[in-house]
Short mmCIF file of C-alpha atoms and ligand atoms in Angstrom, two decimals:
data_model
loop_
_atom_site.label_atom_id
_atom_site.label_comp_id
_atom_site.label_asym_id
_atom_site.label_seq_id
_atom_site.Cartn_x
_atom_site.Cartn_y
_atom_site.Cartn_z
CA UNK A 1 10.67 9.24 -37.16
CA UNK A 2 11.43 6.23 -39.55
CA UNK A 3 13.10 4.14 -36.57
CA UNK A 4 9.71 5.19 -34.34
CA UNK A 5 7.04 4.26 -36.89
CA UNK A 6 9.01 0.59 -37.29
CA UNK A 7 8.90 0.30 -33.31
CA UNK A 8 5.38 1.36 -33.50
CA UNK A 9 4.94 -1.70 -35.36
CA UNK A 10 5.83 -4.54 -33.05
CA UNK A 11 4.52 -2.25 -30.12
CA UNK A 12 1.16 -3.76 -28.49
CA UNK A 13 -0.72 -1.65 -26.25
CA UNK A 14 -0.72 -2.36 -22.02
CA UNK A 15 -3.73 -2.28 -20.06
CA UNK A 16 -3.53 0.88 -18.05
CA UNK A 17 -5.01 1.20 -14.26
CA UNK A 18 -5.87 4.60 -14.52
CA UNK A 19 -8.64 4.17 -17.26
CA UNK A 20 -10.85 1.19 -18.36
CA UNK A 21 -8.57 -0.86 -20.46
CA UNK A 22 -6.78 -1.60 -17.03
CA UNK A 23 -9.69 -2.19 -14.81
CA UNK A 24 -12.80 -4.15 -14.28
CA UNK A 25 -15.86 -0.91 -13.91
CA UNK A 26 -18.90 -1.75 -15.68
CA UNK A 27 -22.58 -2.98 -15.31
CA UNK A 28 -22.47 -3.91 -12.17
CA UNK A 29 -20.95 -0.86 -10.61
CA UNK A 30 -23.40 1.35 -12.90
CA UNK A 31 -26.16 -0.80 -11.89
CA UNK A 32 -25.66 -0.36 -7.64
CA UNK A 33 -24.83 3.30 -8.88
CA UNK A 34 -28.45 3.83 -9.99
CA UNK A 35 -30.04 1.94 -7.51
CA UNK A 36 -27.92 4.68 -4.96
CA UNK A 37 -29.06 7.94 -7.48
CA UNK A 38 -32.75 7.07 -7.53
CA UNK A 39 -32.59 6.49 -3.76
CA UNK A 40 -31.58 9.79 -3.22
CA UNK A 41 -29.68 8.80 -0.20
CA UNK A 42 -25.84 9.64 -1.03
CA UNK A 43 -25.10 9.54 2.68
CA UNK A 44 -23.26 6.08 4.59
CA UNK A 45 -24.88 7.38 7.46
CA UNK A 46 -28.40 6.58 6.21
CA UNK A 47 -27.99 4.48 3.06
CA UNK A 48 -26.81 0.94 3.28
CA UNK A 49 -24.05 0.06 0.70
CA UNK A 50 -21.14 1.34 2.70
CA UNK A 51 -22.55 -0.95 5.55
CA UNK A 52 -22.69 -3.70 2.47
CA UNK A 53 -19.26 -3.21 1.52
CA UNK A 54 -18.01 -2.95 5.16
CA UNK A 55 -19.76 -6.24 5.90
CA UNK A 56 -18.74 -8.16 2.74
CA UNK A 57 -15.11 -7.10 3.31
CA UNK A 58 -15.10 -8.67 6.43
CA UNK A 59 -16.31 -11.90 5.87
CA UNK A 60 -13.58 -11.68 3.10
CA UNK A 61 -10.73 -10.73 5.53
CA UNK A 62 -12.08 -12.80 8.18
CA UNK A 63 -12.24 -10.18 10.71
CA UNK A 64 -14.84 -8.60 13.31
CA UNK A 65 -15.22 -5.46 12.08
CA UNK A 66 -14.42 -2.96 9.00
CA UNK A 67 -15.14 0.64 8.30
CA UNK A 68 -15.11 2.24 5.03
CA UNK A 69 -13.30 5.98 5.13
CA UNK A 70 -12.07 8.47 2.36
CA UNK A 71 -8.77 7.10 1.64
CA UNK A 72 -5.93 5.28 2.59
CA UNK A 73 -4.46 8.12 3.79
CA UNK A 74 -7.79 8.26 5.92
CA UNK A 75 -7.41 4.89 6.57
CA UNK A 76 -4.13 4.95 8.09
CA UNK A 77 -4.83 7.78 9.57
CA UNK A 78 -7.76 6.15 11.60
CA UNK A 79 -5.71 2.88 12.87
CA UNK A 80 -3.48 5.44 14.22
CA UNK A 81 -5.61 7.74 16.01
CA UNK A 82 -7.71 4.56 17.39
CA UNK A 83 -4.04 4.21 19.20
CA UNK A 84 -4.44 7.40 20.69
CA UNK A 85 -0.57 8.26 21.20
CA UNK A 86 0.45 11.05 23.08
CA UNK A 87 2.50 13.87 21.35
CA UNK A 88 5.98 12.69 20.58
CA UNK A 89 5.33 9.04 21.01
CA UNK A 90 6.62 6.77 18.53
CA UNK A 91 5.66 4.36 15.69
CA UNK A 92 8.17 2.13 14.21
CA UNK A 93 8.15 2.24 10.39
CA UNK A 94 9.17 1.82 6.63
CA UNK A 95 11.29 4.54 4.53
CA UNK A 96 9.73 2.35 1.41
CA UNK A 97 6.33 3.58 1.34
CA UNK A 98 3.78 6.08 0.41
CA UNK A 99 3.35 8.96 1.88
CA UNK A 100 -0.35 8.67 2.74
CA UNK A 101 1.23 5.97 5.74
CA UNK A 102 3.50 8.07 6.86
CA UNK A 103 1.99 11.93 7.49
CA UNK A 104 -0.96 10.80 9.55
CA UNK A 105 1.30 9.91 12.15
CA UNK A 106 2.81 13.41 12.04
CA UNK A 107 -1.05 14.41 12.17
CA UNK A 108 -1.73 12.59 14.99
CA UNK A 109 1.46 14.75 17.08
CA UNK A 110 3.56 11.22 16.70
CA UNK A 111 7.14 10.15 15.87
CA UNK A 112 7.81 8.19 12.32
CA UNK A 113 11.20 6.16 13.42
CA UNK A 114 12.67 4.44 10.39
CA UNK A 115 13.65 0.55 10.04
CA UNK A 116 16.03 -0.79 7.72
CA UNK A 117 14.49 -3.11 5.21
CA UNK A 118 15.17 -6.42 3.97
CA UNK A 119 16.62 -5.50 -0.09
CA UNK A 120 14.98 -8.94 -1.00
CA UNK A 121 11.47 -7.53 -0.57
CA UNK A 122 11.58 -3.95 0.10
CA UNK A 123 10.14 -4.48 3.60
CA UNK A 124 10.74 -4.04 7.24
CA UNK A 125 11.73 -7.48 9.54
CA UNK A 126 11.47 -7.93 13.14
CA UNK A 127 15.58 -7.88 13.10
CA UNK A 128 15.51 -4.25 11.60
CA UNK A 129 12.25 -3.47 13.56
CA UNK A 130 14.11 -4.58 17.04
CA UNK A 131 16.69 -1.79 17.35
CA UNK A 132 14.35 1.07 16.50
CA UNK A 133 11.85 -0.26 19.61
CA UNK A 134 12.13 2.20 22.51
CA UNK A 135 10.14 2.93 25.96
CA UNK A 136 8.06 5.58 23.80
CA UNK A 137 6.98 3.16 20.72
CA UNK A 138 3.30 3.34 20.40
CA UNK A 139 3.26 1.10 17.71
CA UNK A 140 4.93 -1.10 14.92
CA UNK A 141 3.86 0.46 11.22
CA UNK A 142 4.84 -2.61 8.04
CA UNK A 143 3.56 -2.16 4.47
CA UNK A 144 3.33 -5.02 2.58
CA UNK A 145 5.13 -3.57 -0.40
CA UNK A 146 3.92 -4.34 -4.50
CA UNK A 147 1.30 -7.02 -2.67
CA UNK A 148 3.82 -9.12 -1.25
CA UNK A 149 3.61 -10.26 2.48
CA UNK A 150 6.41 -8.86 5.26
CA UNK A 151 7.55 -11.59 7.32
CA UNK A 152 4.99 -11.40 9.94
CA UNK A 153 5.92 -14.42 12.17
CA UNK A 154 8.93 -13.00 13.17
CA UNK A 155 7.53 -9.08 13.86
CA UNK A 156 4.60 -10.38 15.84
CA UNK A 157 6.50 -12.23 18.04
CA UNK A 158 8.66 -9.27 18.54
CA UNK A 159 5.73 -7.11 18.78
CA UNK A 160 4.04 -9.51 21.47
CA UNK A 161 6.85 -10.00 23.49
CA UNK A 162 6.67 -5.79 24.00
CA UNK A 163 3.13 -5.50 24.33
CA UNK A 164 2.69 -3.67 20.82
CA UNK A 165 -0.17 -3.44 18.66
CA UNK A 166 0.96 -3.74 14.84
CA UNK A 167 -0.49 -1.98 11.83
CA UNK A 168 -0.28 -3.43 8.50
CA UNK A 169 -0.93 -1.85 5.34
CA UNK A 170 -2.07 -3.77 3.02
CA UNK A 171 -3.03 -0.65 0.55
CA UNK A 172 -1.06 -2.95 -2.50
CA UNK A 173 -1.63 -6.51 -0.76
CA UNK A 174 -5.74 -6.75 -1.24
CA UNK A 175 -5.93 -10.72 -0.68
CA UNK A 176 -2.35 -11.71 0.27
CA UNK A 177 -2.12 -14.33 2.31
CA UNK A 178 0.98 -15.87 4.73
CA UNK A 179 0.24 -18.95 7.08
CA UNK A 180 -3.46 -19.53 5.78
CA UNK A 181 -4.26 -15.55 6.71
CA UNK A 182 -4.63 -12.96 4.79
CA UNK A 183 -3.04 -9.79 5.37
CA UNK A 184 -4.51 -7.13 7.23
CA UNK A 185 -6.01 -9.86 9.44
CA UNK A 186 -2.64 -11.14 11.55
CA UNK A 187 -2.01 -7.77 12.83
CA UNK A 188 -3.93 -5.15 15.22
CA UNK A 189 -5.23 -3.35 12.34
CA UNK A 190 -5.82 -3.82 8.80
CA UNK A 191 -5.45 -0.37 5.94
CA UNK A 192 -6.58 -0.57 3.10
CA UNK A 193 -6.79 1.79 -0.14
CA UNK A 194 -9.20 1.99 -2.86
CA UNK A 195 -7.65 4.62 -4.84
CA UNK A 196 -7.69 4.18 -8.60
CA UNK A 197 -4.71 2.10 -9.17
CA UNK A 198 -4.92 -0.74 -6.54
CA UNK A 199 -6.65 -4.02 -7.03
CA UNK A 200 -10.28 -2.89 -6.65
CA UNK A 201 -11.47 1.07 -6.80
CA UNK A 202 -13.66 3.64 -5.83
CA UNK A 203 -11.80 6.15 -7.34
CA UNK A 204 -10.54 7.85 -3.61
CA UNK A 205 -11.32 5.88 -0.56
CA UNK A 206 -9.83 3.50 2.40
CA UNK A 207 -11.00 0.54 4.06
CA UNK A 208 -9.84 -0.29 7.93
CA UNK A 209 -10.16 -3.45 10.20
CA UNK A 210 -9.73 -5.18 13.13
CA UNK A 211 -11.39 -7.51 16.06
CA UNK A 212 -11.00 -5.59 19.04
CA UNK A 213 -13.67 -3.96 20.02
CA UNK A 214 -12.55 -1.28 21.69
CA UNK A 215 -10.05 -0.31 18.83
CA UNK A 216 -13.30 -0.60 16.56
CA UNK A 217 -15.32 1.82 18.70
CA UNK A 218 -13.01 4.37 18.18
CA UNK A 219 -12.13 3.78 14.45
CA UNK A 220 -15.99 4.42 13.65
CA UNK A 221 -15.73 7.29 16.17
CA UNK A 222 -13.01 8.97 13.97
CA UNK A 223 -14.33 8.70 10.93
CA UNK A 224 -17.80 10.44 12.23
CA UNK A 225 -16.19 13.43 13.55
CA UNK A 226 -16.40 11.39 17.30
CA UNK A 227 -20.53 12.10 17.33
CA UNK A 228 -21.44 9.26 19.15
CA UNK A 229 -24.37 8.04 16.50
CA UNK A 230 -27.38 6.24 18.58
CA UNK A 231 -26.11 6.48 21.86
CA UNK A 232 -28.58 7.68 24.38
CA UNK A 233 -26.82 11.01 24.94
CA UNK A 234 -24.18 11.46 21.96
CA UNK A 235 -21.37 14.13 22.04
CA UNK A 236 -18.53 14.91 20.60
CA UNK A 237 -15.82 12.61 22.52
CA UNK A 238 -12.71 14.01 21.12
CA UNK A 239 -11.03 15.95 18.16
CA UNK A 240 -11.60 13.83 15.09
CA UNK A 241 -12.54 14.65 11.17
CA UNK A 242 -15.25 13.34 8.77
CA UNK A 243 -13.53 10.73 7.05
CA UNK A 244 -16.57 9.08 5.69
CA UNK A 245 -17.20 7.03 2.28
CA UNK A 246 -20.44 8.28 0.15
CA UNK A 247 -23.17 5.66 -0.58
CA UNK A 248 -21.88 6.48 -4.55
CA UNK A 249 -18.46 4.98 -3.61
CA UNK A 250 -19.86 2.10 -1.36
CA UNK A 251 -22.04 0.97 -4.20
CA UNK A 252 -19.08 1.02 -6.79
CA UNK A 253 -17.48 -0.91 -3.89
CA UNK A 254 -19.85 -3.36 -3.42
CA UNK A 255 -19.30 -4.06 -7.35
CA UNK A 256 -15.37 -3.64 -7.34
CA UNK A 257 -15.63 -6.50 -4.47
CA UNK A 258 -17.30 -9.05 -5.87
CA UNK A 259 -14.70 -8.66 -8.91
CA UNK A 260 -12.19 -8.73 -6.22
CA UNK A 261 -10.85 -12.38 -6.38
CA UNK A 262 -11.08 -13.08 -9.89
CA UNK A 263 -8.74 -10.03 -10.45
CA UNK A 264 -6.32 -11.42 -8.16
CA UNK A 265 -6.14 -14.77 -9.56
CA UNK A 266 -5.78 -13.17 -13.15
CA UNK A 267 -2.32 -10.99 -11.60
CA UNK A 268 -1.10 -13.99 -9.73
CA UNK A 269 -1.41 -15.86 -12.74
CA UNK A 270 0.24 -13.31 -14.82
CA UNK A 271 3.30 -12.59 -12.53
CA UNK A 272 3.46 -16.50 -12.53
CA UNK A 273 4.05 -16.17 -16.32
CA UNK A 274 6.62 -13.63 -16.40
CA UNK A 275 8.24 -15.03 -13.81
CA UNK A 276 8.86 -18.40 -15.71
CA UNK A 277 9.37 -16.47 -18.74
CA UNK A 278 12.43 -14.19 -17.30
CA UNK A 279 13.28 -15.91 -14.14
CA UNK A 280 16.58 -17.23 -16.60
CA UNK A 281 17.70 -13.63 -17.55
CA UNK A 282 21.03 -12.44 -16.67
CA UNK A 283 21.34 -9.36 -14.55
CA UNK A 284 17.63 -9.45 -12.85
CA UNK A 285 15.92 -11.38 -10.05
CA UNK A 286 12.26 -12.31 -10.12
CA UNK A 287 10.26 -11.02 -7.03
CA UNK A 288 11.38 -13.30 -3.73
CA UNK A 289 8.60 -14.16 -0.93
CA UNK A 290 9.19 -15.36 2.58
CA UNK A 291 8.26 -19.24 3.29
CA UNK A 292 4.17 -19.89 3.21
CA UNK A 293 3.45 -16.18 1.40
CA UNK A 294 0.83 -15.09 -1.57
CA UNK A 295 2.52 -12.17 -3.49
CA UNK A 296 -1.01 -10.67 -4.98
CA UNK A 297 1.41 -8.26 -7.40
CA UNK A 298 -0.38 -4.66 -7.10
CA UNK A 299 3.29 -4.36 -9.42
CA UNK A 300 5.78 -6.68 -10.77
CA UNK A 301 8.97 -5.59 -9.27
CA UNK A 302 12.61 -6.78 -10.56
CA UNK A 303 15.56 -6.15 -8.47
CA UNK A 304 18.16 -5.22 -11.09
CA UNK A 305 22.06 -5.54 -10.52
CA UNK A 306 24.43 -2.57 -12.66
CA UNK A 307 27.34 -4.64 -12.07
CA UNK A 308 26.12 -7.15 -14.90
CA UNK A 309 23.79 -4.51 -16.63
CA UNK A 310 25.46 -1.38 -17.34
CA UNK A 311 22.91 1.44 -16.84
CA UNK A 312 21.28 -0.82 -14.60
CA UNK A 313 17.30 -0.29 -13.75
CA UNK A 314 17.38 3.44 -14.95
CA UNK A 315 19.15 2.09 -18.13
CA UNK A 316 16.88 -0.75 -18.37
CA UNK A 317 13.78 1.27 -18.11
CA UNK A 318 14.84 3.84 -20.78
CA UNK A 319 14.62 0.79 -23.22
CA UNK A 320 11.49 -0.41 -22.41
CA UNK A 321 9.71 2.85 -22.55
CA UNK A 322 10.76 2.83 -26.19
CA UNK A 323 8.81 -0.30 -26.29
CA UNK A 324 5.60 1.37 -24.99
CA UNK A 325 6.03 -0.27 -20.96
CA UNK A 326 6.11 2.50 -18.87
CA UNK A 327 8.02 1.32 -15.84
CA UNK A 328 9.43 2.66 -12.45
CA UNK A 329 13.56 2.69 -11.84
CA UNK A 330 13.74 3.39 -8.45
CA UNK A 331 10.25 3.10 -7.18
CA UNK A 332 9.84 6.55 -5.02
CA UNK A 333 13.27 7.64 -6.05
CA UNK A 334 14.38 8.11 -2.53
CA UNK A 335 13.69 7.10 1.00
CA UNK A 336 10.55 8.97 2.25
CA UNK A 337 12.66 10.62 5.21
CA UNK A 338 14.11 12.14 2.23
CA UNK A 339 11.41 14.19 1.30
CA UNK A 340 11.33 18.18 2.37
CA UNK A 341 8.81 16.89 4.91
CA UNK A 342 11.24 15.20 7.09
CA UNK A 343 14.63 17.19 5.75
CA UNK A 344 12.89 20.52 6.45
CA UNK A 345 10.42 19.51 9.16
CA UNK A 346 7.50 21.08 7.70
CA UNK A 347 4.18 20.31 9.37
CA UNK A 348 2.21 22.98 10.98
CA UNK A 349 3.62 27.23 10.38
CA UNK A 350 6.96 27.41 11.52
CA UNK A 351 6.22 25.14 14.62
CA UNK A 352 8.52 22.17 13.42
CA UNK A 353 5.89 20.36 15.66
CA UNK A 354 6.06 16.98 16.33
CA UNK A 355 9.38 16.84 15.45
CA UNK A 356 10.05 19.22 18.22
CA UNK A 357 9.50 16.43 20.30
CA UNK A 358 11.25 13.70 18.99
CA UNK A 359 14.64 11.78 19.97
CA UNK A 360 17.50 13.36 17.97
CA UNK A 361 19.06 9.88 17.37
CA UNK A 362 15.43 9.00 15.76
CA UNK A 363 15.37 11.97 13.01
CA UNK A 364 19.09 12.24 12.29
CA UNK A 365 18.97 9.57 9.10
CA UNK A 366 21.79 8.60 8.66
CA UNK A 367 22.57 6.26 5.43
CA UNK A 368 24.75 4.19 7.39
CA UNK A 369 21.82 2.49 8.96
CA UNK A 370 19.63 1.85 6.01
CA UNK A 371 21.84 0.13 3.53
CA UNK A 372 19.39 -2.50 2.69
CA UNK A 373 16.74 0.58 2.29
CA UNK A 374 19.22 2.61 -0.63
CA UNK A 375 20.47 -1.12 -2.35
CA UNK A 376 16.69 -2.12 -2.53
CA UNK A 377 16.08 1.06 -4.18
CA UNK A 378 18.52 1.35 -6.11
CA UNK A 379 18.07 -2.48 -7.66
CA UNK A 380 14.24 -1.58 -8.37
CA UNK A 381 13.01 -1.68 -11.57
CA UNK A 382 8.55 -1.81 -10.99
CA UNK A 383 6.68 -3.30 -13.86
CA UNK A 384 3.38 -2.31 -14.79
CA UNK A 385 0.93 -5.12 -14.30
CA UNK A 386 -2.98 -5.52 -13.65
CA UNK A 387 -5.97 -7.59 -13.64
CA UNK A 388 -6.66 -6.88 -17.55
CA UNK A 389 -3.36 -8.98 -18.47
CA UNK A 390 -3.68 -11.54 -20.99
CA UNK A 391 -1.15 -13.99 -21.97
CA UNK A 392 0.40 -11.98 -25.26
CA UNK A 393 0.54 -8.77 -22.67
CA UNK A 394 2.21 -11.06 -20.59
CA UNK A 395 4.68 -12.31 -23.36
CA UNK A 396 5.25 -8.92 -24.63
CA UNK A 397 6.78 -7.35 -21.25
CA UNK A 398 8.99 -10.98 -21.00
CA UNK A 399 10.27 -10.27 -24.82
CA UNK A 400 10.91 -6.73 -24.36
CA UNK A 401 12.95 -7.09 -21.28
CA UNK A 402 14.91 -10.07 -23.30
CA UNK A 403 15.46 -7.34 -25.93
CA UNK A 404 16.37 -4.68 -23.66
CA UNK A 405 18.72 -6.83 -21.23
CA UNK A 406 20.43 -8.13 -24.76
CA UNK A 407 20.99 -4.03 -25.65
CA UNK A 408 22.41 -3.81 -22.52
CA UNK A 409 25.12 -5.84 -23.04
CA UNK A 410 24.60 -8.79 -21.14
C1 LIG B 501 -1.87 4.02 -2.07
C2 LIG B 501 -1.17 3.81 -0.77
C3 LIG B 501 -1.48 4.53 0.40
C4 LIG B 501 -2.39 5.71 0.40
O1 LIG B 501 -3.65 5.48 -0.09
P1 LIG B 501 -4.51 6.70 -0.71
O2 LIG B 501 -5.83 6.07 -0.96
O3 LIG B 501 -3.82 7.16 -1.94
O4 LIG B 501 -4.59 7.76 0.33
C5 LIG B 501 -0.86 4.19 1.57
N1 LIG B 501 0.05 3.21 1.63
C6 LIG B 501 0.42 2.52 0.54
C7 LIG B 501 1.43 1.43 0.67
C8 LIG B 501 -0.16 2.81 -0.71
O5 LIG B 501 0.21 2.12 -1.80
#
């Protein structure tokens, strides 16, 4: 008790992303709100902030066309089914992601096949993307992990060379930018998520892009349940869900995106900090981006090594949460073709379907070909970090890691 009332002491309080001390809600979102409430139109199908937001975000991105949807999740799950794979066909992957990328593929009646990732950033490469290619690859799949860009020269000259549209999700990389672009823009199709924690909310909800015009047709087609809205004799074209944003998101959207650079300026600038501030410890490296990149830092992640720092991230991160900086050793703990999902197979009853249909060479996992996948995890050590950080929150994390790498040993 004594020892925890003196820590409280020198403790300062983070900025949290999952209430308002974190984020930037306020008049401006309640004010669109209203305007939506005394409308009485909650529907994107007749109101006109989702179209707002949809249009803004493009002229952001610098695409031809966006569409807002429920979720990432949804959002993912649209880019794929705008692909319209047949069962068992495959898209090429990362085991470092979130699950929301990975089980609409599975939805869809497709393959997940797992590259190798580069431990310096956490993300696939065209030379861990090339062996995974095969005559039934639908598609390449690359998350721009904690904000920071994937090396897309390389995988879109691989994926041009085969004829193969590429998905990127930028879920954490809102604003990143490599070769004057900004993500979601160089590939086929652009995901997005707007789910409390990233760098502008609605709460739930997705965002998708692209400028082909066919792919865009059917995007919009998925998320309206494929009723083909004002043409001269709509149907139903094919199987697809409601995946659409309310007007009561879209107008906290609107809001969330006009706040959308300044918060990304105030994370860059932030990460710049700590990164001067620690970049000398021993034991750690600072977050390393490929040639021409903007890291936009959804999180701060350090790779740690436990050959200098006994106890290494997991040891690391014990410390700090006695300093009040909740932190994440490990990231997602394990590679997502760890999870029951993938172990067990377990989609729909007792079908095992899609995985009925898959290559046995592409669901047999072994470790052997994702070293850099299991060192990059096991090196991680993801800081908290958000829009809301001032210089003294900034200074705090940078002193308590000091502290903490000193208790270590090191
Ligand atoms: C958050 C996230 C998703 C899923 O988004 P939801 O809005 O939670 O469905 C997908 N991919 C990545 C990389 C994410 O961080």
């Amino acid at each position: 008790m004594e020892s925890s009332t003196l820590l409280a002491e020198q403790r300062i309080s983070l900025p949290s992303d999952q209430d308002a001390s974190g984020r930037t809600l306020g008049d401006e979102e309640l004010d669109l709100l209203g305007q939506v409430i005394r409308s009485g139109t909650l529907t994107s199908t007749k109101g006109e902030f989702v179209r707002l937001l949809e249009k803004r975000f493009a002229e952001v991105l610098g695409v031809q066309h966006v569409y807002a949807c429920a979720s990432g999740t949804a959002a993912i799950h649209t880019a794929v089914a705008a692909l319209d794979p047949n069962p068992g066909d495959e898209f090429v992957t990362t085991p470092i992601t979130d699950m929301g990328a990975l089980a609409p593929i599975l939805y869809q009646g497709a393959i997940p096949v797992f590259a190798d990732v580069d431990p310096r950033t956490f993300n696939v490469t065209a030379e861990t993307i090339a062996p995974c290619l095969s005559d039934r690859t639908k598609g390449i799949i690359v998350t721009h992990l904690f904000g920071n860009p994937c090396d897309m020269r390389g995988i879109m000259e691989l994926a041009r060379a085969k004829n193969l549209p590429v998905i990127e999700d930028c879920a954490q990389a809102f604003m990143a930018e490599q070769g004057g672009q900004k993500m979601g823009a160089i590939g086929t199709i652009g995901c997005f998520s707007l789910q409390q924690g990233k760098h502008m909310t609605t709460g739930e909800g997705g965002l998708v892009c692209t400028s082909d015009p066919a792919l865009a047709r059917r995007m919009f087609l998925f998320i309206n349940k494929a009723w083909g809205y004002g043409d001269p004799k709509p149907d139903h074209y094919f199987l697809a869900p409601n995946y659409r944003m309310s007007e009561l998101q879209g107008a906290v959207g609107v809001a969330q995106l006009s706040k959308l650079k300044a918060s990304v300026v105030n994370r860059v600038l932030a990460a710049a900090r700590l990164t001067e501030h620690i970049g000398d410890l021993p034991g750690i490296e600072t977050p390393y981006t490929y040639p021409k990149s903007m890291h936009t830092y959804w999180k701060y992640c350090l790779r740690v090594d436990s050959g200098t720092l006994p106890g290494g991230a997991v040891g690391l991160a014990q410390i700090l949460a006695k300093k009040g900086i909740s932190s994440a050793p490990r990231y997602i703990q394990k590679p997502a073709f760890m999870c029951e999902i993938f172990q067990r197979q377990r989609t729909f009853g007792s079908s095992r379907f899609p995985f009925t249909l898959a290559r046995p060479e592409t669901v047999d996992y072994n470790p052997d070909r994702f070293k850099g996948t299991f060192a990059a995890l096991e090196s991680a050590l993801v800081l908290p970090l958000n829009e809301r950080y001032t210089d003294q929150h900034v200074d705090y994390v940078a002193q308590s890691l000091r502290d903490a790498i000193r208790q270590l040993g090191a």
